[in-house]
């Protein structure tokens, strides 16, 4: 586990979201929302790149910095070869460190950027992740035109991109403090419509290691936020934590459960996709921390390392979970 | 550009290669070669994961360390969602930082691991990359069963995996010194069978920036090794360097040109794939540096960020090139 000695300040953040997300409970926290799932582009894939481009631009503008002042961007998405990221960074011309961790990508980008910022002076890094319902669903499951019925355990891939600008020399009121990268966990899940069950054991592995390494328990944090187990995976994680003796899981929440209103929106087990935790954290959580609602947050990015070919080959869907701790200044 | 203050020692390396690669001029430098392109597995994808598992194991064994002594692995490959890497690290249970830079992944992993090692004490990281001809070709171009004829500019995806174990506290006779990450460059190439032309401008962008930042020229290095432009891209890069005033490109070589014997092997424009530079460097270059053949090497990983969907959508193939400098101890 990495405890950062040099400060890693969250200078700004940007959140871009699609139509369904802008109809959910967090709509007022997103910087840009669009009723057009193509974001004025001619394909869904280009739309995702456009969301990435805009989400980076928002972070730069909020911090009043130019892209060339940033050392590098750590970014990834769900499209094969992180192709949305490739085209999303064409215009900004920032050195790009491509990363991949499925839906854990956002936490991975924050953790790695924080760690990279330990090693040099006057550093600034952009981190982030994105997903798009329409570019992801047809790639991982079925063409959308089939209109396949989705099972109750299936999650809804969020259309959104989120960024965070981190600096080791500028100050802020929010800081990234620790990073615990996860290992690959195979829970033996084969159902492409139950990512929650695949990811929960990975989340548990990383969270329980963190509590042991730091001699803490769930009640030491205002918020233990997984992103994104959804309603199905959340239940499994809470059960696993209870079995481990962590009986109070009141502070455990999940980005996939927060982004939509399950009662009013047909999202089945909740949100998923790299863009889920990216928009919830870049939009809502950072804003809530600024207001003092949360002081000490664990973000656990959870990724189901789903691949269409290996599923056809009857392989299971392994998962990974990366943890970062984000705090208000008072904890420094 | 990052100049490492803390030393980054190359403790060991591992190279696993397939049949075609083991019939080429570098065969004696690979640690493990296999005449079975499935490496005793039942699919090509599993074979690639097996190569990854073995290549990591070799690096651990050579350095007499156990996987749990390593902080993390930075690894990527060409399969969608870096799926070969996922299964390749299931057994080792090391924290996995997934990265993606197409064929630049190996240089990206070395550069990022070096940079990550600047920020904490007693660190050790495994970096590496892999590719497999059969898992890659059917994913990016056509099913192999079609027996499509390949064009003269097409490169042959290397079946191989290469690793490097880096430490900031143990000593060695070889060190990683600098890292210059690249930006996305779109040269307007649409031909999926001419990755060399797509990548050469990205290589030129990163190399020429490096020479300017460090006030050096090609003759300051024993070897400027791109990986992997192939014969087509190599010619373009040399032309571009000549036009920039760098007339002596004698020291410029390319992993894709070195790994096969073009006269005897039907490889068209040479080798490609993450496994190309990974096996050439982990196998041959490290060995040649130990013998004193090279003292001061620039490795420029070049990646064509090819995606099957965006090609069908008539998009160009952007590229990226990441540079690392590797030296013998005398240069420290």
XYZ file of C-alpha atoms in Angstrom, chain B residues 2 31 44 79 85 100 102 128 137 142 147 177 210 219 222 226 238-239 247 265 281-282 289 291 326 332:
26
model
C 11.262 12.628 -16.549
C 14.544 -17.913 -22.178
C -4.585 -19.050 -28.460
C -6.209 -8.548 -26.720
C -2.871 -10.043 -18.981
C -2.401 0.026 -22.699
C -0.710 -0.955 -28.272
C 6.156 -6.170 -19.428
C -4.826 -11.297 -36.157
C -9.555 -11.503 -40.404
C -6.050 -17.582 -45.186
C 17.322 6.667 -16.596
C 13.838 14.139 -26.854
C 25.229 9.895 -32.626
C 24.870 3.451 -29.234
C 12.197 1.689 -32.191
C 14.786 7.790 -41.144
C 13.520 10.110 -43.903
C 21.634 12.909 -41.231
C 10.901 -16.010 -43.154
C 14.632 -6.030 -25.371
C 14.054 -8.512 -22.509
C 24.130 -4.519 -22.706
C 28.164 -7.925 -22.552
C 18.488 2.527 -20.619
C 24.844 6.947 -13.811
